[in-house]
Short mmCIF file of C-alpha atoms and ligand atoms in Angstrom, two decimals:
data_model
loop_
_atom_site.label_atom_id
_atom_site.label_comp_id
_atom_site.label_asym_id
_atom_site.label_seq_id
_atom_site.Cartn_x
_atom_site.Cartn_y
_atom_site.Cartn_z
CA UNK A 1 49.24 -20.05 -27.54
CA UNK A 2 51.23 -18.11 -24.96
CA UNK A 3 49.06 -16.53 -22.26
CA UNK A 4 49.75 -14.38 -19.21
CA UNK A 5 48.22 -16.30 -16.31
CA UNK A 6 47.80 -14.73 -12.86
CA UNK A 7 47.23 -17.04 -9.88
CA UNK A 8 46.20 -15.63 -6.51
CA UNK A 9 46.93 -17.71 -3.43
CA UNK A 10 49.91 -19.20 -5.28
CA UNK A 11 52.10 -19.76 -2.20
CA UNK A 12 50.39 -22.99 -1.10
CA UNK A 13 47.94 -25.78 -1.88
CA UNK A 14 45.86 -25.54 -5.07
CA UNK A 15 47.45 -22.26 -6.25
CA UNK A 16 51.00 -23.61 -5.88
CA UNK A 17 49.99 -26.87 -7.59
CA UNK A 18 48.48 -24.88 -10.48
CA UNK A 19 51.72 -22.90 -10.90
CA UNK A 20 53.65 -26.19 -10.95
CA UNK A 21 51.21 -27.72 -13.43
CA UNK A 22 51.93 -24.81 -15.79
CA UNK A 23 55.67 -25.10 -15.27
CA UNK A 24 56.39 -26.70 -18.66
CA UNK A 25 53.79 -24.68 -20.58
CA UNK A 26 54.54 -21.84 -22.99
CA UNK A 27 52.66 -19.45 -20.68
CA UNK A 28 53.91 -16.61 -18.48
CA UNK A 29 52.81 -17.39 -14.94
CA UNK A 30 52.37 -14.76 -12.23
CA UNK A 31 52.28 -15.94 -8.62
CA UNK A 32 50.49 -13.69 -6.11
CA UNK A 33 50.08 -14.17 -2.34
CA UNK A 34 51.52 -12.64 0.83
CA UNK A 35 54.29 -15.24 1.42
CA UNK A 36 56.96 -14.10 -1.03
CA UNK A 37 59.66 -16.61 -0.05
CA UNK A 38 57.31 -19.58 -0.50
CA UNK A 39 56.37 -18.35 -3.98
CA UNK A 40 60.02 -17.74 -4.88
CA UNK A 41 60.82 -21.34 -3.94
CA UNK A 42 57.98 -22.57 -6.23
CA UNK A 43 58.94 -20.23 -9.09
CA UNK A 44 62.57 -21.30 -8.75
CA UNK A 45 61.58 -24.81 -9.81
CA UNK A 46 59.43 -23.74 -12.76
CA UNK A 47 60.72 -23.96 -16.33
CA UNK A 48 58.38 -21.37 -17.85
CA UNK A 49 58.80 -17.63 -17.39
CA UNK A 50 57.30 -16.63 -14.05
CA UNK A 51 56.92 -13.60 -11.85
CA UNK A 52 56.38 -13.48 -8.08
CA UNK A 53 54.49 -10.52 -6.62
CA UNK A 54 53.78 -10.18 -2.92
CA UNK A 55 50.09 -9.30 -2.84
CA UNK A 56 47.39 -9.08 -0.20
CA UNK A 57 44.03 -9.45 -1.97
CA UNK A 58 42.26 -7.61 0.88
CA UNK A 59 44.32 -4.48 0.16
CA UNK A 60 43.11 -2.65 -2.97
CA UNK A 61 46.37 -0.72 -3.30
CA UNK A 62 48.45 -3.90 -3.08
CA UNK A 63 46.25 -5.56 -5.73
CA UNK A 64 46.39 -2.61 -8.12
CA UNK A 65 50.17 -2.25 -7.72
CA UNK A 66 50.58 -5.96 -8.45
CA UNK A 67 48.42 -5.75 -11.57
CA UNK A 68 50.37 -2.69 -12.76
CA UNK A 69 53.60 -4.64 -12.33
CA UNK A 70 52.19 -7.50 -14.44
CA UNK A 71 51.18 -5.04 -17.16
CA UNK A 72 54.61 -3.39 -17.14
CA UNK A 73 56.47 -6.71 -17.35
CA UNK A 74 54.16 -8.83 -19.51
CA UNK A 75 51.91 -6.28 -21.28
CA UNK A 76 48.55 -7.43 -19.87
CA UNK A 77 46.64 -10.39 -18.47
CA UNK A 78 44.85 -13.19 -20.30
CA UNK A 79 43.84 -15.56 -17.51
CA UNK A 80 43.03 -14.69 -13.90
CA UNK A 81 42.77 -17.57 -11.44
CA UNK A 82 41.05 -16.29 -8.30
CA UNK A 83 42.16 -18.94 -5.85
CA UNK A 84 43.19 -17.09 -2.66
CA UNK A 85 40.88 -18.14 0.13
CA UNK A 86 40.54 -19.56 3.60
CA UNK A 87 38.06 -21.24 5.89
CA UNK A 88 37.50 -21.28 9.64
CA UNK A 89 35.18 -24.10 10.69
CA UNK A 90 33.07 -23.62 13.81
CA UNK A 91 29.44 -23.68 14.87
CA UNK A 92 27.77 -20.34 14.20
CA UNK A 93 27.00 -20.17 17.94
CA UNK A 94 30.72 -19.81 18.67
CA UNK A 95 30.24 -16.27 17.39
CA UNK A 96 33.78 -15.68 16.09
CA UNK A 97 32.94 -12.44 14.30
CA UNK A 98 36.51 -11.57 13.31
CA UNK A 99 36.89 -14.98 11.59
CA UNK A 100 33.60 -14.41 9.72
CA UNK A 101 34.87 -11.00 8.61
CA UNK A 102 38.22 -12.43 7.49
CA UNK A 103 36.50 -15.08 5.33
CA UNK A 104 34.33 -12.43 3.69
CA UNK A 105 37.30 -10.06 3.27
CA UNK A 106 39.55 -12.67 1.59
CA UNK A 107 37.16 -15.06 -0.15
CA UNK A 108 34.73 -12.53 -1.57
CA UNK A 109 35.82 -8.91 -1.16
CA UNK A 110 39.43 -9.88 -1.94
CA UNK A 111 38.30 -11.68 -5.08
CA UNK A 112 36.26 -8.60 -6.05
CA UNK A 113 39.32 -6.39 -5.56
CA UNK A 114 41.27 -8.50 -8.06
CA UNK A 115 38.38 -8.73 -10.53
CA UNK A 116 37.91 -4.94 -10.33
CA UNK A 117 41.56 -4.26 -11.14
CA UNK A 118 41.97 -6.99 -13.75
CA UNK A 119 38.74 -6.63 -15.74
CA UNK A 120 39.92 -3.82 -18.06
CA UNK A 121 43.07 -5.87 -18.83
CA UNK A 122 41.13 -9.11 -19.38
CA UNK A 123 38.67 -7.34 -21.69
CA UNK A 124 41.59 -6.10 -23.81
CA UNK A 125 42.88 -9.65 -24.24
CA UNK A 126 41.57 -11.80 -27.08
CA UNK A 127 41.85 -14.76 -24.62
CA UNK A 128 40.35 -13.16 -21.49
CA UNK A 129 39.38 -15.80 -18.94
CA UNK A 130 38.46 -15.65 -15.24
CA UNK A 131 38.67 -18.89 -13.26
CA UNK A 132 37.13 -18.65 -9.80
CA UNK A 133 37.96 -21.31 -7.23
CA UNK A 134 34.73 -21.77 -5.27
CA UNK A 135 33.86 -25.00 -3.44
CA UNK A 136 31.24 -27.71 -3.13
CA UNK A 137 30.22 -25.36 -0.30
CA UNK A 138 29.04 -23.03 -3.09
CA UNK A 139 26.40 -25.63 -3.89
CA UNK A 140 25.45 -26.96 -0.48
CA UNK A 141 25.84 -25.80 3.12
CA UNK A 142 27.80 -28.03 5.48
CA UNK A 143 27.63 -28.03 9.28
CA UNK A 144 30.04 -25.65 11.01
CA UNK A 145 30.73 -23.73 7.83
CA UNK A 146 27.78 -21.38 7.34
CA UNK A 147 29.86 -18.27 6.72
CA UNK A 148 32.46 -20.08 4.59
CA UNK A 149 29.60 -21.51 2.51
CA UNK A 150 28.07 -18.05 2.22
CA UNK A 151 31.34 -16.65 0.80
CA UNK A 152 31.55 -19.48 -1.73
CA UNK A 153 27.87 -19.10 -2.72
CA UNK A 154 28.75 -15.44 -3.35
CA UNK A 155 31.70 -16.44 -5.55
CA UNK A 156 29.45 -18.72 -7.61
CA UNK A 157 26.79 -16.01 -7.96
CA UNK A 158 29.44 -13.52 -9.08
CA UNK A 159 30.79 -16.00 -11.65
CA UNK A 160 27.30 -16.40 -13.10
CA UNK A 161 26.82 -12.63 -13.22
CA UNK A 162 30.20 -12.10 -14.89
CA UNK A 163 29.32 -14.70 -17.52
CA UNK A 164 25.88 -13.20 -18.10
CA UNK A 165 27.19 -9.67 -18.62
CA UNK A 166 30.61 -10.25 -20.16
CA UNK A 167 30.44 -13.45 -22.18
CA UNK A 168 31.26 -11.54 -25.38
CA UNK A 169 34.49 -10.30 -23.79
CA UNK A 170 35.77 -13.22 -21.72
CA UNK A 171 35.31 -16.77 -20.50
CA UNK A 172 34.29 -17.46 -16.91
CA UNK A 173 34.90 -20.80 -15.20
CA UNK A 174 33.99 -21.78 -11.65
CA UNK A 175 35.75 -24.76 -10.14
CA UNK A 176 34.19 -26.25 -7.03
CA UNK A 177 36.36 -28.81 -5.24
CA UNK A 178 35.38 -31.05 -2.38
CA UNK A 179 38.01 -31.79 0.28
CA UNK A 180 41.58 -31.25 -0.92
CA UNK A 181 44.67 -32.21 1.06
CA UNK A 182 46.24 -28.78 1.65
CA UNK A 183 47.06 -26.69 4.75
CA UNK A 184 43.63 -25.04 4.25
CA UNK A 185 42.10 -26.56 7.38
CA UNK A 186 44.98 -25.63 9.70
CA UNK A 187 43.52 -22.15 10.30
CA UNK A 188 40.51 -23.48 12.19
CA UNK A 189 40.74 -22.42 15.84
CA UNK A 190 38.13 -24.83 17.25
CA UNK A 191 40.27 -27.17 19.36
CA UNK A 192 37.60 -29.86 19.63
CA UNK A 193 37.11 -30.10 15.87
CA UNK A 194 40.61 -29.60 14.49
CA UNK A 195 41.94 -33.17 14.78
CA UNK A 196 38.92 -34.69 13.02
CA UNK A 197 39.01 -31.98 10.36
CA UNK A 198 42.71 -32.56 9.69
CA UNK A 199 42.12 -36.30 9.36
CA UNK A 200 39.20 -35.69 7.00
CA UNK A 201 41.05 -33.25 4.72
CA UNK A 202 44.18 -35.45 4.72
CA UNK A 203 42.05 -38.05 2.92
CA UNK A 204 40.98 -35.45 0.37
CA UNK A 205 42.11 -35.05 -3.23
CA UNK A 206 45.62 -33.99 -4.14
CA UNK A 207 45.92 -30.29 -5.05
CA UNK A 208 47.55 -31.54 -8.28
CA UNK A 209 44.18 -33.05 -9.26
CA UNK A 210 42.47 -29.67 -8.95
CA UNK A 211 45.36 -28.01 -10.80
CA UNK A 212 44.85 -30.45 -13.71
CA UNK A 213 41.19 -29.41 -13.92
CA UNK A 214 42.16 -25.74 -13.97
CA UNK A 215 44.71 -26.34 -16.75
CA UNK A 216 42.05 -28.31 -18.66
CA UNK A 217 39.73 -25.28 -18.54
CA UNK A 218 42.55 -22.97 -19.70
CA UNK A 219 43.58 -25.19 -22.61
CA UNK A 220 40.13 -25.46 -24.23
CA UNK A 221 39.79 -24.04 -27.75
CA UNK A 222 38.52 -20.51 -28.11
CA UNK A 223 34.95 -21.55 -28.96
CA UNK A 224 34.62 -23.64 -25.77
CA UNK A 225 33.96 -22.29 -22.27
CA UNK A 226 33.97 -24.69 -19.36
CA UNK A 227 31.47 -22.88 -17.13
CA UNK A 228 31.59 -25.13 -14.10
CA UNK A 229 33.65 -27.98 -12.75
CA UNK A 230 32.57 -29.76 -9.57
CA UNK A 231 35.14 -32.30 -8.42
CA UNK A 232 34.77 -34.52 -5.37
CA UNK A 233 37.00 -37.19 -3.84
CA UNK A 234 36.30 -40.52 -5.49
CA UNK A 235 35.28 -42.46 -2.42
CA UNK A 236 31.94 -43.68 -1.15
O1 NJP B 1 44.44 -23.59 0.79
P1 NJP B 1 45.90 -23.13 1.25
P2 NJP B 1 43.91 -24.26 -0.56
N1 NJP B 1 45.96 -12.28 0.11
O2 NJP B 1 45.72 -22.69 2.66
C1 NJP B 1 46.36 -17.36 0.07
C2 NJP B 1 39.38 -23.39 -1.91
N2 NJP B 1 38.97 -24.72 -1.47
O3 NJP B 1 44.93 -24.35 -1.60
O4 NJP B 1 48.92 -15.00 1.50
C3 NJP B 1 46.52 -13.10 -0.79
O5 NJP B 1 46.89 -24.17 0.94
C4 NJP B 1 47.49 -18.03 0.85
O6 NJP B 1 48.71 -17.30 0.69
P3 NJP B 1 49.42 -16.38 1.79
C5 NJP B 1 39.68 -22.43 -0.78
O7 NJP B 1 38.51 -21.84 -0.28
C6 NJP B 1 39.82 -25.53 -0.80
O8 NJP B 1 43.21 -25.50 -0.17
O9 NJP B 1 50.86 -16.52 1.44
N3 NJP B 1 46.52 -14.43 -0.69
C7 NJP B 1 47.59 -19.36 0.12
O10 NJP B 1 48.44 -19.25 -1.00
C8 NJP B 1 40.56 -21.42 -1.51
O11 NJP B 1 39.78 -20.46 -2.17
C9 NJP B 1 39.38 -26.79 -0.38
O12 NJP B 1 49.03 -16.86 3.14
C10 NJP B 1 45.94 -14.96 0.40
C11 NJP B 1 46.17 -19.61 -0.36
O13 NJP B 1 45.42 -18.38 -0.20
C12 NJP B 1 41.29 -22.27 -2.55
O14 NJP B 1 40.59 -23.49 -2.63
C13 NJP B 1 38.09 -27.19 -0.63
C14 NJP B 1 45.33 -14.18 1.39
C15 NJP B 1 45.48 -20.69 0.46
O15 NJP B 1 46.19 -21.87 0.31
C16 NJP B 1 42.73 -22.57 -2.22
O16 NJP B 1 42.80 -23.20 -0.94
C17 NJP B 1 37.25 -26.32 -1.30
C18 NJP B 1 45.37 -12.78 1.22
N4 NJP B 1 44.83 -11.93 2.11
C19 NJP B 1 37.71 -25.10 -1.72
N5 NJP B 1 44.84 -15.00 2.35
C20 NJP B 1 40.24 -27.72 0.39
N6 NJP B 1 41.52 -27.48 0.55
O17 NJP B 1 39.71 -28.78 0.83
C21 NJP B 1 45.13 -16.25 1.98
O18 NJP B 1 36.00 -26.71 -1.51
N7 NJP B 1 45.79 -16.24 0.81
#
């Protein structure tokens, strides 16, 4: 069945891999992020119908304009993949307040902005489905990532609330990856930690692996909801 699938954070990493994984599907795939040229390069290699929309999830107007464009072009939304996110790793004592605020603004408030705009459209769809990309940090708290973990705990809590209140209208899936080899870690500004972090994430899973799990959740029959997927690198 053909679905309109919106992916936030589609310019890189897991979001870009998910767009590519849907490339040969019958679906209509919408790529949203701030880096338009990167998304155009990805969409240019996709065989399915796709649409690139420059979107900043922290900007309500930008999000609502993007969702209006999707509705105009494709008539609505069936699947929303809330994937845009970032992490700055540092001890809490480093006190980098603006980095804490950015993580909350993108990972949680940004996700809420998209959910707020998309919910009426998803509820109209007979295949409405929200897929939230959380993290293993939604389930446990790691050193040097207290605020990141807090944002991902919030994403998981929101997913559970959405399911509780809206399960008659739509499916909700949370996917919680462990380390994935993407540019995710490059944003960390702690110079003492960055080399070790890069080496650690380089040994992580391929973003294609996470994309396959997301596609698996999308392709389930109507009577099946995959509520949660936790996927960790397969090493001791
Ligand atoms: O990271 P990366 P991942 N508005 O840096 C976008 C979670 N996760 O694929 O706007 C709109 O390659 C940014 O686009 P741009 C993680 O928390 C990861 O690894 O053009 N989009 C880019 O497309 C996150 O939720 C790991 O800069 C915004 C994308 O976000 C998700 O996986 C482990 C934006 C980030 O791509 C994808 O991360 C884990 C904004 N304001 C969870 N700001 C991991 N990699 O190990 C950023 O547990 N983006």
